[in-house]
Amino acid sequence: MDGLMMQVPLTLVHLFDRAGKFFANNEIVWRRPDRTIQRSTYGEFHRRAQKLANALTRLGVKPGDRVATLAWNHGRHLEAYFGIPLCGAVLHTLNPRLSAQDIAYIVNHADDSVVILDDVLWPLWERLRPEVKPRHVIVWGHGQPVPEGAIDYEQLIEPELPDFSPPPIGENDAAGLCYTSGTTGHPKGVLYSHRALVVHSLISAVPDSFGLSKSDVVLPVVPMFHVNAWGLPFTATMVGAKQVFPGPHLDPVSVLNLLADEQVTLTAGVPTVWLAILDQLDCNPGKWNLKALHTMIVGGSAAPQSMIEGFEKRYGLRIVHAWGMTEMSPIGTLCKPGPRGTRLPDPEWFKLRATQGTAVPFVDVRAVGDQGEVPWDGKSMGELHVRGPCVARSYFRNPAEADKFTMDGWFRTGDVVTIDPEGYLRITDRSKDLIKSGGEW
């Protein structure tokens, strides 16, 4: 017997419209390339993203077309995060830290019809330009004239109406595209559906995940080209949290100034970022007031136990260790110990906190050895397999990689893990026959 609930598609359009209706006065803040601070609101973001959708449609962008961004974290990039899917196109974030050869391969493999980039990244684009053929190149000038041959973003959207009627969009339609940065072979594309990104946002918002609400102030240090900044811009927009972006300035002092000045409550980045920030705090005691900061998400590589302990014991700051992959949208596990943690002495407490944690809702995990699934005893090692509504079932235009997906519907991560009786996962190694396919997480 079927249930009698309405079949309303889960799309980014709903998250976007919700932000415009309920959070119009909430702030979006970012540091510009010249280090000045720019302030906006969800209301302005909502209007401008619709102007962008109109402009892209006028340029001939059709549903399903890939529109790439090559940019740092800022409010105009957030407009593209929603303006591109709003018109039915696919948001494709490009990683400027890859080699020019890899970026050119990715642009051509994705068949990007439009590229929108930061003016500060134009020298990189110049090196790619002979190898790629998008129909249009648009530049965020940040108040400066754009290079010859490019379309000025502000001039492009200025005449457009701040009202856009999206084409029919289904929840299984493509909304985003990210490429892995594996250590061997070409990068591989992961094509996200609207449904996957919405479900991932819901997962991220629950208390034992990122736990975001409209009371939060969120600063993703992780770049918006790294698996959509781990989904934070989508989740923050869904709940109406104030968003703070560092622009191209990722040095520890610039980040610390933003954390303190904007009273950030949750931030996220890779271990190298937090190690540099811990060093600055140690060298400048009392300089920054971080009392508002309740959660620092760390992922991308294993978080040193000494770092977790240092932040908590010396500054009262909580590191939450996370693990995920490009293929997972990307959150897979987080370490937020519950009652078990309160029973542990200090050394064991921090040892537990350094694990990758337990699977978030809607992510199933198993460890598989030569003889099949291994027990959850904290000792037996096996390759980690995952499945869920936010996990890829294949790569974009890459049937040769079908062996990464099992016949019974799981994705082979390539990580060798142990899982303890309470589900805490610890990565111990990489499978020798697999590349690091989750490199962009």
CSV table of C-alpha atoms in Angstrom, one decimal:
chain,number,residue,atom,x,y,z
A,1,MET,CA,0.0,0.0,0.0
A,2,ASP,CA,1.4,3.4,-1.0
A,3,GLY,CA,1.4,6.3,1.4
A,4,LEU,CA,-0.7,9.4,0.7
A,5,MET,CA,1.9,12.1,0.9
A,6,MET,CA,2.4,14.8,-1.7
A,7,GLN,CA,5.2,14.1,-4.2
A,8,VAL,CA,7.0,17.4,-4.0
A,9,PRO,CA,10.5,17.3,-5.6
A,10,LEU,CA,13.5,18.0,-3.3
A,11,THR,CA,15.4,20.7,-5.3
A,12,LEU,CA,17.7,23.6,-4.5
A,13,VAL,CA,15.0,25.9,-5.8
A,14,HIS,CA,13.1,25.3,-2.5
A,15,LEU,CA,16.2,26.1,-0.4
A,16,PHE,CA,16.7,29.3,-2.4
A,17,ASP,CA,13.2,30.5,-2.2
A,18,ARG,CA,13.0,29.7,1.5
A,19,ALA,CA,16.1,31.9,2.1
A,20,GLY,CA,14.5,34.8,0.2
A,21,LYS,CA,11.2,34.6,2.1
A,22,PHE,CA,12.4,34.0,5.6
A,23,PHE,CA,16.0,35.3,5.9
A,24,ALA,CA,16.0,38.4,3.7
A,25,ASN,CA,17.8,40.5,6.4
A,26,ASN,CA,20.4,37.9,7.5
A,27,GLU,CA,23.9,38.8,6.5
A,28,ILE,CA,26.3,37.5,4.0
A,29,VAL,CA,29.9,38.9,4.4
A,30,TRP,CA,33.1,38.4,2.6
A,31,ARG,CA,36.6,39.7,2.3
A,32,ARG,CA,37.4,41.1,-1.2
A,33,PRO,CA,40.8,40.7,-2.9
A,34,ASP,CA,41.8,44.2,-1.7
A,35,ARG,CA,41.1,43.0,1.9
A,36,THR,CA,38.1,45.3,2.4
A,37,ILE,CA,35.0,43.7,3.8
A,38,GLN,CA,31.8,43.6,1.8
A,39,ARG,CA,28.4,43.1,3.4
A,40,SER,CA,25.2,41.9,1.8
A,41,THR,CA,22.0,40.1,2.8
A,42,TYR,CA,20.1,37.1,1.8
A,43,GLY,CA,17.5,39.5,0.2
A,44,GLU,CA,20.1,41.0,-2.1
A,45,PHE,CA,21.6,37.5,-2.8
A,46,HIS,CA,18.1,36.3,-3.7
A,47,ARG,CA,17.5,39.1,-6.2
A,48,ARG,CA,21.0,38.9,-7.8
A,49,ALA,CA,21.0,35.1,-8.2
A,50,GLN,CA,17.7,35.4,-10.1
A,51,LYS,CA,19.3,38.2,-12.3
A,52,LEU,CA,22.1,35.8,-13.0
A,53,ALA,CA,19.7,33.0,-14.0
A,54,ASN,CA,18.0,35.4,-16.4
A,55,ALA,CA,21.4,36.5,-17.8
A,56,LEU,CA,22.5,32.9,-18.3
A,57,THR,CA,19.3,32.0,-20.0
A,58,ARG,CA,19.7,35.0,-22.3
A,59,LEU,CA,23.2,33.8,-23.2
A,60,GLY,CA,21.7,30.5,-24.4
A,61,VAL,CA,22.3,28.3,-21.4
A,62,LYS,CA,19.9,25.4,-21.4
A,63,PRO,CA,18.9,22.9,-18.7
A,64,GLY,CA,21.6,20.3,-18.3
A,65,ASP,CA,24.4,22.6,-19.6
A,66,ARG,CA,27.5,22.8,-17.4
A,67,VAL,CA,28.4,26.2,-16.1
A,68,ALA,CA,31.8,26.3,-14.4
A,69,THR,CA,33.1,28.6,-11.7
A,70,LEU,CA,36.8,29.2,-11.1
A,71,ALA,CA,36.8,31.3,-7.9
A,72,TRP,CA,37.5,31.7,-4.2
A,73,ASN,CA,34.9,31.9,-1.5
A,74,HIS,CA,32.8,35.0,-1.7
A,75,GLY,CA,29.3,36.2,-1.9
A,76,ARG,CA,29.2,36.5,-5.7
A,77,HIS,CA,30.2,32.8,-5.9
A,78,LEU,CA,27.3,32.0,-3.6
A,79,GLU,CA,25.0,33.7,-6.2
A,80,ALA,CA,26.4,31.3,-8.8
A,81,TYR,CA,25.8,28.3,-6.4
A,82,PHE,CA,22.1,29.0,-6.7
A,83,GLY,CA,21.7,31.0,-9.9
A,84,ILE,CA,23.1,28.3,-12.1
A,85,PRO,CA,20.9,25.4,-10.8
A,86,LEU,CA,18.0,27.8,-10.8
A,87,CYS,CA,18.0,27.9,-14.6
A,88,GLY,CA,18.3,24.1,-14.8
A,89,ALA,CA,22.0,24.2,-15.5
A,90,VAL,CA,24.7,22.3,-13.6
A,91,LEU,CA,27.1,24.1,-11.2
A,92,HIS,CA,30.6,22.9,-12.0
A,93,THR,CA,33.2,24.2,-9.5
A,94,LEU,CA,36.8,24.1,-10.8
A,95,ASN,CA,39.8,23.8,-8.5
A,96,PRO,CA,42.5,26.4,-9.3
A,97,ARG,CA,45.0,24.5,-7.3
A,98,LEU,CA,45.1,21.7,-9.9
A,99,SER,CA,47.6,21.9,-12.8
A,100,ALA,CA,46.6,23.9,-15.8
A,101,GLN,CA,46.7,20.7,-17.8
A,102,ASP,CA,44.2,19.0,-15.4
A,103,ILE,CA,41.9,22.0,-15.4
A,104,ALA,CA,41.8,22.1,-19.2
A,105,TYR,CA,41.1,18.3,-19.2
A,106,ILE,CA,38.2,18.8,-16.8
A,107,VAL,CA,36.7,21.8,-18.7
A,108,ASN,CA,36.8,19.8,-21.9
A,109,HIS,CA,35.5,16.6,-20.3
A,110,ALA,CA,32.6,18.4,-18.7
A,111,ASP,CA,31.9,20.3,-21.9
A,112,ASP,CA,31.4,23.5,-19.9
A,113,SER,CA,29.4,26.0,-22.0
A,114,VAL,CA,30.2,29.0,-19.7
A,115,VAL,CA,33.0,29.7,-17.3
A,116,ILE,CA,32.7,32.4,-14.5
A,117,LEU,CA,35.9,33.3,-12.8
A,118,ASP,CA,37.6,35.7,-10.4
A,119,ASP,CA,39.7,38.4,-11.9
A,120,VAL,CA,42.6,37.4,-9.6
A,121,LEU,CA,42.5,34.0,-11.3
A,122,TRP,CA,42.7,35.4,-14.9
A,123,PRO,CA,46.4,34.7,-15.3
A,124,LEU,CA,45.6,31.0,-14.6
A,125,TRP,CA,42.8,31.2,-17.2
A,126,GLU,CA,45.2,32.7,-19.8
A,127,ARG,CA,47.3,29.6,-19.6
A,128,LEU,CA,44.2,27.4,-20.2
A,129,ARG,CA,42.6,29.5,-22.8
A,130,PRO,CA,44.2,27.9,-25.9
A,131,GLU,CA,43.1,24.4,-24.7
A,132,VAL,CA,39.4,25.1,-23.9
A,133,LYS,CA,36.4,26.4,-25.9
A,134,PRO,CA,33.6,27.6,-23.6
A,135,ARG,CA,31.0,29.7,-25.4
A,136,HIS,CA,31.3,32.5,-22.9
A,137,VAL,CA,33.8,33.6,-20.2
A,138,ILE,CA,32.4,35.9,-17.5
A,139,VAL,CA,34.6,37.6,-14.9
A,140,TRP,CA,33.9,38.8,-11.4
A,141,GLY,CA,35.8,42.0,-11.5
A,142,HIS,CA,35.4,43.0,-7.8
A,143,GLY,CA,35.1,46.6,-8.8
A,144,GLN,CA,38.0,46.5,-11.3
A,145,PRO,CA,37.8,46.5,-15.2
A,146,VAL,CA,37.7,42.9,-16.6
A,147,PRO,CA,40.2,41.7,-19.2
A,148,GLU,CA,39.5,42.1,-22.9
A,149,GLY,CA,37.4,39.3,-24.4
A,150,ALA,CA,35.6,38.6,-21.1
A,151,ILE,CA,32.1,39.6,-20.1
A,152,ASP,CA,31.8,41.8,-17.0
A,153,TYR,CA,29.6,40.0,-14.4
A,154,GLU,CA,28.0,43.2,-13.1
A,155,GLN,CA,27.3,44.6,-16.5
A,156,LEU,CA,25.8,41.2,-17.5
A,157,ILE,CA,23.3,41.0,-14.7
A,158,GLU,CA,22.6,44.7,-14.2
A,159,PRO,CA,19.8,45.0,-16.8
A,160,GLU,CA,18.1,41.7,-15.8
A,161,LEU,CA,14.9,41.4,-13.8
A,162,PRO,CA,15.4,40.2,-10.2
A,163,ASP,CA,12.7,37.7,-10.7
A,164,PHE,CA,13.1,34.3,-12.5
A,165,SER,CA,10.7,31.5,-13.2
A,166,PRO,CA,12.7,28.3,-13.2
A,167,PRO,CA,12.0,25.6,-15.9
A,168,PRO,CA,10.6,22.3,-14.7
A,169,ILE,CA,13.2,20.8,-12.5
A,170,GLY,CA,13.0,17.3,-11.1
A,171,GLU,CA,14.7,16.1,-7.9
A,172,ASN,CA,16.8,13.7,-9.9
A,173,ASP,CA,18.0,16.3,-12.4
A,174,ALA,CA,21.7,17.1,-12.2
A,175,ALA,CA,22.5,20.2,-10.1
A,176,GLY,CA,26.3,20.1,-9.4
A,177,LEU,CA,29.5,18.6,-10.8
A,178,CYS,CA,32.8,18.1,-9.0
A,179,TYR,CA,35.9,16.3,-10.1
A,180,THR,CA,38.1,14.2,-7.9
A,181,SER,CA,41.8,15.0,-7.7
A,182,GLY,CA,43.2,11.4,-7.6
A,183,THR,CA,46.9,10.7,-7.4
A,184,THR,CA,46.9,8.7,-10.7
A,185,GLY,CA,44.9,8.9,-13.9
A,186,HIS,CA,42.6,11.7,-15.0
A,187,PRO,CA,40.3,13.4,-12.5
A,188,LYS,CA,36.8,11.8,-12.4
A,189,GLY,CA,33.5,13.6,-12.4
A,190,VAL,CA,30.8,13.2,-9.8
A,191,LEU,CA,27.4,14.5,-10.9
A,192,TYR,CA,25.1,15.5,-8.0
A,193,SER,CA,21.4,15.5,-8.2
A,194,HIS,CA,19.2,18.2,-6.7
A,195,ARG,CA,17.8,15.5,-4.3
A,196,ALA,CA,21.3,14.5,-3.2
A,197,LEU,CA,22.3,18.1,-2.4
A,198,VAL,CA,19.1,18.7,-0.5
A,199,VAL,CA,19.3,15.5,1.5
A,200,HIS,CA,22.9,16.2,2.3
A,201,SER,CA,21.9,19.7,3.5
A,202,LEU,CA,19.3,18.1,5.8
A,203,ILE,CA,21.9,15.6,7.1
A,204,SER,CA,24.4,18.4,7.8
A,205,ALA,CA,21.9,20.4,9.8
A,206,VAL,CA,21.1,17.7,12.4
A,207,PRO,CA,22.7,18.2,15.8
A,208,ASP,CA,25.0,15.2,15.6
A,209,SER,CA,26.3,16.4,12.2
A,210,PHE,CA,27.3,20.0,11.7
A,211,GLY,CA,24.2,21.1,13.6
A,212,LEU,CA,23.5,24.4,11.8
A,213,SER,CA,20.7,26.8,12.6
A,214,LYS,CA,19.7,30.3,11.8
A,215,SER,CA,21.5,31.4,15.0
A,216,ASP,CA,24.9,30.3,13.6
A,217,VAL,CA,27.6,32.3,11.9
A,218,VAL,CA,29.4,30.0,9.4
A,219,LEU,CA,32.8,30.5,7.9
A,220,PRO,CA,33.9,27.8,5.4
A,221,VAL,CA,37.7,28.0,5.1
A,222,VAL,CA,37.5,25.0,2.9
A,223,PRO,CA,37.2,26.3,-0.6
A,224,MET,CA,33.9,26.4,-2.4
A,225,PHE,CA,35.6,24.3,-5.2
A,226,HIS,CA,36.3,21.4,-2.7
A,227,VAL,CA,33.1,19.4,-2.9
A,228,ASN,CA,30.9,22.6,-2.6
A,229,ALA,CA,32.8,23.7,0.6
A,230,TRP,CA,31.6,20.4,2.1
A,231,GLY,CA,28.0,21.5,1.4
A,232,LEU,CA,28.1,24.3,3.9
A,233,PRO,CA,26.8,27.1,1.6
A,234,PHE,CA,23.8,25.0,0.8
A,235,THR,CA,23.1,24.0,4.4
A,236,ALA,CA,23.6,27.5,5.7
A,237,THR,CA,21.3,28.9,3.1
A,238,MET,CA,18.7,26.3,4.0
A,239,VAL,CA,18.7,27.3,7.6
A,240,GLY,CA,19.4,31.1,7.2
A,241,ALA,CA,22.7,31.1,9.0
A,242,LYS,CA,24.9,34.2,8.5
A,243,GLN,CA,27.6,33.3,6.0
A,244,VAL,CA,31.2,34.7,6.1
A,245,PHE,CA,33.7,34.0,3.3
A,246,PRO,CA,37.4,34.7,3.4
A,247,GLY,CA,37.9,35.4,-0.3
A,248,PRO,CA,41.4,34.5,-1.5
A,249,HIS,CA,42.9,35.4,1.9
A,250,LEU,CA,43.5,32.1,3.7
A,251,ASP,CA,46.5,32.9,5.9
A,252,PRO,CA,45.9,32.2,9.6
A,253,VAL,CA,45.9,35.9,10.7
A,254,SER,CA,43.2,36.9,8.1
A,255,VAL,CA,41.1,33.9,9.1
A,256,LEU,CA,41.5,34.6,12.8
A,257,ASN,CA,40.5,38.2,12.3
A,258,LEU,CA,37.3,37.1,10.5
A,259,LEU,CA,36.5,34.5,13.1
A,260,ALA,CA,36.8,37.1,15.9
A,261,ASP,CA,35.3,40.2,14.1
A,262,GLU,CA,32.2,38.4,12.8
A,263,GLN,CA,31.7,36.2,15.9
A,264,VAL,CA,31.8,33.0,13.9
A,265,THR,CA,30.2,30.0,15.6
A,266,LEU,CA,31.1,27.2,13.2
A,267,THR,CA,34.0,26.9,10.7
A,268,ALA,CA,35.5,24.1,8.6
A,269,GLY,CA,38.8,23.4,7.0
A,270,VAL,CA,41.7,21.0,6.5
A,271,PRO,CA,44.3,20.1,9.3
A,272,THR,CA,47.0,22.3,7.9
A,273,VAL,CA,44.8,25.4,8.3
A,274,TRP,CA,44.0,24.6,11.9
A,275,LEU,CA,47.6,23.8,12.8
A,276,ALA,CA,48.7,27.2,11.5
A,277,ILE,CA,45.9,28.9,13.4
A,278,LEU,CA,46.8,27.0,16.6
A,279,ASP,CA,50.4,28.2,16.2
A,280,GLN,CA,49.2,31.8,15.8
A,281,LEU,CA,47.0,31.5,19.0
A,282,ASP,CA,50.0,30.2,20.9
A,283,CYS,CA,52.2,33.0,19.7
A,284,ASN,CA,49.7,35.7,20.4
A,285,PRO,CA,47.8,34.8,23.6
A,286,GLY,CA,44.6,36.8,24.1
A,287,LYS,CA,44.8,38.6,20.8
A,288,TRP,CA,41.6,37.1,19.3
A,289,ASN,CA,38.2,36.7,21.1
A,290,LEU,CA,36.9,33.3,19.9
A,291,LYS,CA,34.3,32.8,22.6
A,292,ALA,CA,31.5,32.5,20.0
A,293,LEU,CA,33.2,29.7,18.2
A,294,HIS,CA,31.6,26.4,19.3
A,295,THR,CA,32.6,24.0,16.4
A,296,MET,CA,35.7,23.6,14.2
A,297,ILE,CA,35.1,20.9,11.5
A,298,VAL,CA,38.3,19.3,10.3
A,299,GLY,CA,38.6,16.9,7.3
A,300,GLY,CA,40.5,16.2,4.2
A,301,SER,CA,43.2,14.2,6.0
A,302,ALA,CA,43.5,12.8,9.5
A,303,ALA,CA,43.4,15.3,12.4
A,304,PRO,CA,46.4,14.9,14.7
A,305,GLN,CA,45.3,13.9,18.2
A,306,SER,CA,47.7,16.5,19.6
A,307,MET,CA,45.9,19.3,17.6
A,308,ILE,CA,42.5,18.3,18.9
A,309,GLU,CA,43.9,18.2,22.4
A,310,GLY,CA,45.7,21.5,22.0
A,311,PHE,CA,42.7,23.5,20.9
A,312,GLU,CA,40.4,22.0,23.6
A,313,LYS,CA,42.8,22.2,26.6
A,314,ARG,CA,44.4,25.5,25.8
A,315,TYR,CA,41.6,27.5,24.3
A,316,GLY,CA,38.3,25.6,25.0
A,317,LEU,CA,37.7,25.1,21.3
A,318,ARG,CA,36.1,21.9,20.0
A,319,ILE,CA,37.5,20.1,17.0
A,320,VAL,CA,35.0,17.8,15.2
A,321,HIS,CA,36.8,15.2,13.1
A,322,ALA,CA,35.0,14.4,9.9
A,323,TRP,CA,35.5,12.1,6.9
A,324,GLY,CA,34.0,12.0,3.5
A,325,MET,CA,34.6,11.9,-0.2
A,326,THR,CA,33.8,13.8,-3.4
A,327,GLU,CA,31.7,10.7,-4.3
A,328,MET,CA,29.6,11.2,-1.1
A,329,SER,CA,28.6,14.9,-1.5
A,330,PRO,CA,30.8,14.7,0.7
A,331,ILE,CA,30.0,14.0,4.4
A,332,GLY,CA,30.3,10.3,5.5
A,333,THR,CA,31.2,10.3,9.2
A,334,LEU,CA,31.7,12.7,12.1
A,335,CYS,CA,33.1,12.2,15.5
A,336,LYS,CA,30.8,13.6,18.1
A,337,PRO,CA,31.0,11.1,21.0
A,338,GLY,CA,27.9,10.9,23.1
A,339,PRO,CA,27.6,9.2,26.6
A,340,ARG,CA,30.5,6.9,25.9
A,341,GLY,CA,32.9,9.9,25.9
A,342,THR,CA,31.9,11.1,29.4
A,343,ARG,CA,33.1,7.8,30.8
A,344,LEU,CA,36.6,8.0,29.4
A,345,PRO,CA,39.7,9.4,30.9
A,346,ASP,CA,41.6,12.1,29.0
A,347,PRO,CA,44.0,10.0,26.9
A,348,GLU,CA,41.2,7.7,25.8
A,349,TRP,CA,38.8,10.6,25.2
A,350,PHE,CA,41.1,12.3,22.8
A,351,LYS,CA,42.1,9.0,21.1
A,352,LEU,CA,38.4,8.5,20.4
A,353,ARG,CA,38.0,12.1,19.1
A,354,ALA,CA,40.8,11.4,16.6
A,355,THR,CA,38.8,8.6,14.9
A,356,GLN,CA,36.7,9.4,11.9
A,357,GLY,CA,33.6,8.9,14.0
A,358,THR,CA,30.3,7.3,13.1
A,359,ALA,CA,28.3,7.4,10.0
A,360,VAL,CA,25.9,10.3,9.6
A,361,PRO,CA,22.2,9.5,8.9
A,362,PHE,CA,21.4,7.9,5.5
A,363,VAL,CA,25.0,6.6,5.1
A,364,ASP,CA,25.6,2.9,5.4
A,365,VAL,CA,29.1,1.6,6.0
A,366,ARG,CA,30.7,-1.8,5.9
A,367,ALA,CA,34.3,-3.1,6.0
A,368,VAL,CA,35.1,-5.9,3.5
A,369,GLY,CA,38.1,-8.3,3.6
A,370,ASP,CA,39.1,-11.2,1.4
A,371,GLN,CA,36.5,-13.4,3.0
A,372,GLY,CA,33.6,-10.9,3.0
A,373,GLU,CA,32.4,-8.4,5.5
A,374,VAL,CA,34.6,-8.2,8.7
A,375,PRO,CA,33.2,-7.8,12.2
A,376,TRP,CA,32.8,-4.5,14.0
A,377,ASP,CA,35.4,-5.3,16.7
A,378,GLY,CA,37.8,-2.4,16.3
A,379,LYS,CA,40.6,-4.7,15.2
A,380,SER,CA,39.6,-6.5,11.9
A,381,MET,CA,40.6,-4.5,8.9
A,382,GLY,CA,38.7,-4.3,5.6
A,383,GLU,CA,38.1,-1.9,2.7
A,384,LEU,CA,35.4,0.6,3.5
A,385,HIS,CA,32.3,0.4,1.4
A,386,VAL,CA,29.5,3.1,1.6
A,387,ARG,CA,26.1,3.6,0.2
A,388,GLY,CA,23.3,6.1,0.6
A,389,PRO,CA,21.1,8.7,-1.2
A,390,CYS,CA,24.1,11.2,-1.4
A,391,VAL,CA,26.6,8.6,-2.8
A,392,ALA,CA,27.5,8.4,-6.5
A,393,ARG,CA,26.4,5.3,-8.4
A,394,SER,CA,28.8,5.9,-11.3
A,395,TYR,CA,31.2,8.5,-12.6
A,396,PHE,CA,30.3,11.1,-15.2
A,397,ARG,CA,31.2,9.9,-18.7
A,398,ASN,CA,33.6,7.3,-17.3
A,399,PRO,CA,32.4,3.7,-17.7
A,400,ALA,CA,35.9,2.5,-17.3
A,401,GLU,CA,35.7,3.1,-13.6
A,402,ALA,CA,32.7,0.8,-13.0
A,403,ASP,CA,34.8,-1.5,-10.8
A,404,LYS,CA,34.6,1.1,-8.0
A,405,PHE,CA,31.0,0.2,-7.6
A,406,THR,CA,30.0,-3.3,-6.4
A,407,MET,CA,27.3,-5.5,-7.9
A,408,ASP,CA,25.2,-5.2,-4.7
A,409,GLY,CA,25.1,-1.4,-4.8
A,410,TRP,CA,28.0,-0.1,-2.7
A,411,PHE,CA,30.9,2.3,-3.5
A,412,ARG,CA,34.4,1.1,-2.8
A,413,THR,CA,36.2,3.9,-1.1
A,414,GLY,CA,39.7,2.4,-1.2
A,415,ASP,CA,40.2,3.2,2.5
A,416,VAL,CA,41.2,0.4,4.8
A,417,VAL,CA,39.5,0.7,8.1
A,418,THR,CA,38.5,-0.8,11.4
A,419,ILE,CA,35.0,-0.3,12.9
A,420,ASP,CA,34.5,-0.8,16.6
A,421,PRO,CA,31.3,-2.2,18.2
A,422,GLU,CA,29.8,1.2,18.6
A,423,GLY,CA,30.4,2.1,14.9
A,424,TYR,CA,33.5,4.3,15.4
A,425,LEU,CA,35.5,4.1,12.2
A,426,ARG,CA,39.3,4.5,12.0
A,427,ILE,CA,41.1,4.7,8.7
A,428,THR,CA,44.4,2.8,8.8
A,429,ASP,CA,45.6,2.7,5.2
A,430,ARG,CA,44.8,3.0,1.5
A,431,SER,CA,44.0,-0.1,-0.6
A,432,LYS,CA,47.1,-0.6,-2.8
A,433,ASP,CA,45.0,-1.3,-5.9
A,434,LEU,CA,43.0,1.9,-5.7
A,435,ILE,CA,43.9,5.5,-6.3
A,436,LYS,CA,42.9,8.3,-3.8
A,437,SER,CA,39.6,9.0,-5.5
A,438,GLY,CA,38.3,11.1,-2.7
A,439,GLY,CA,41.1,13.7,-2.9
A,440,GLU,CA,38.9,16.8,-3.1
A,441,TRP,CA,37.3,16.1,0.3
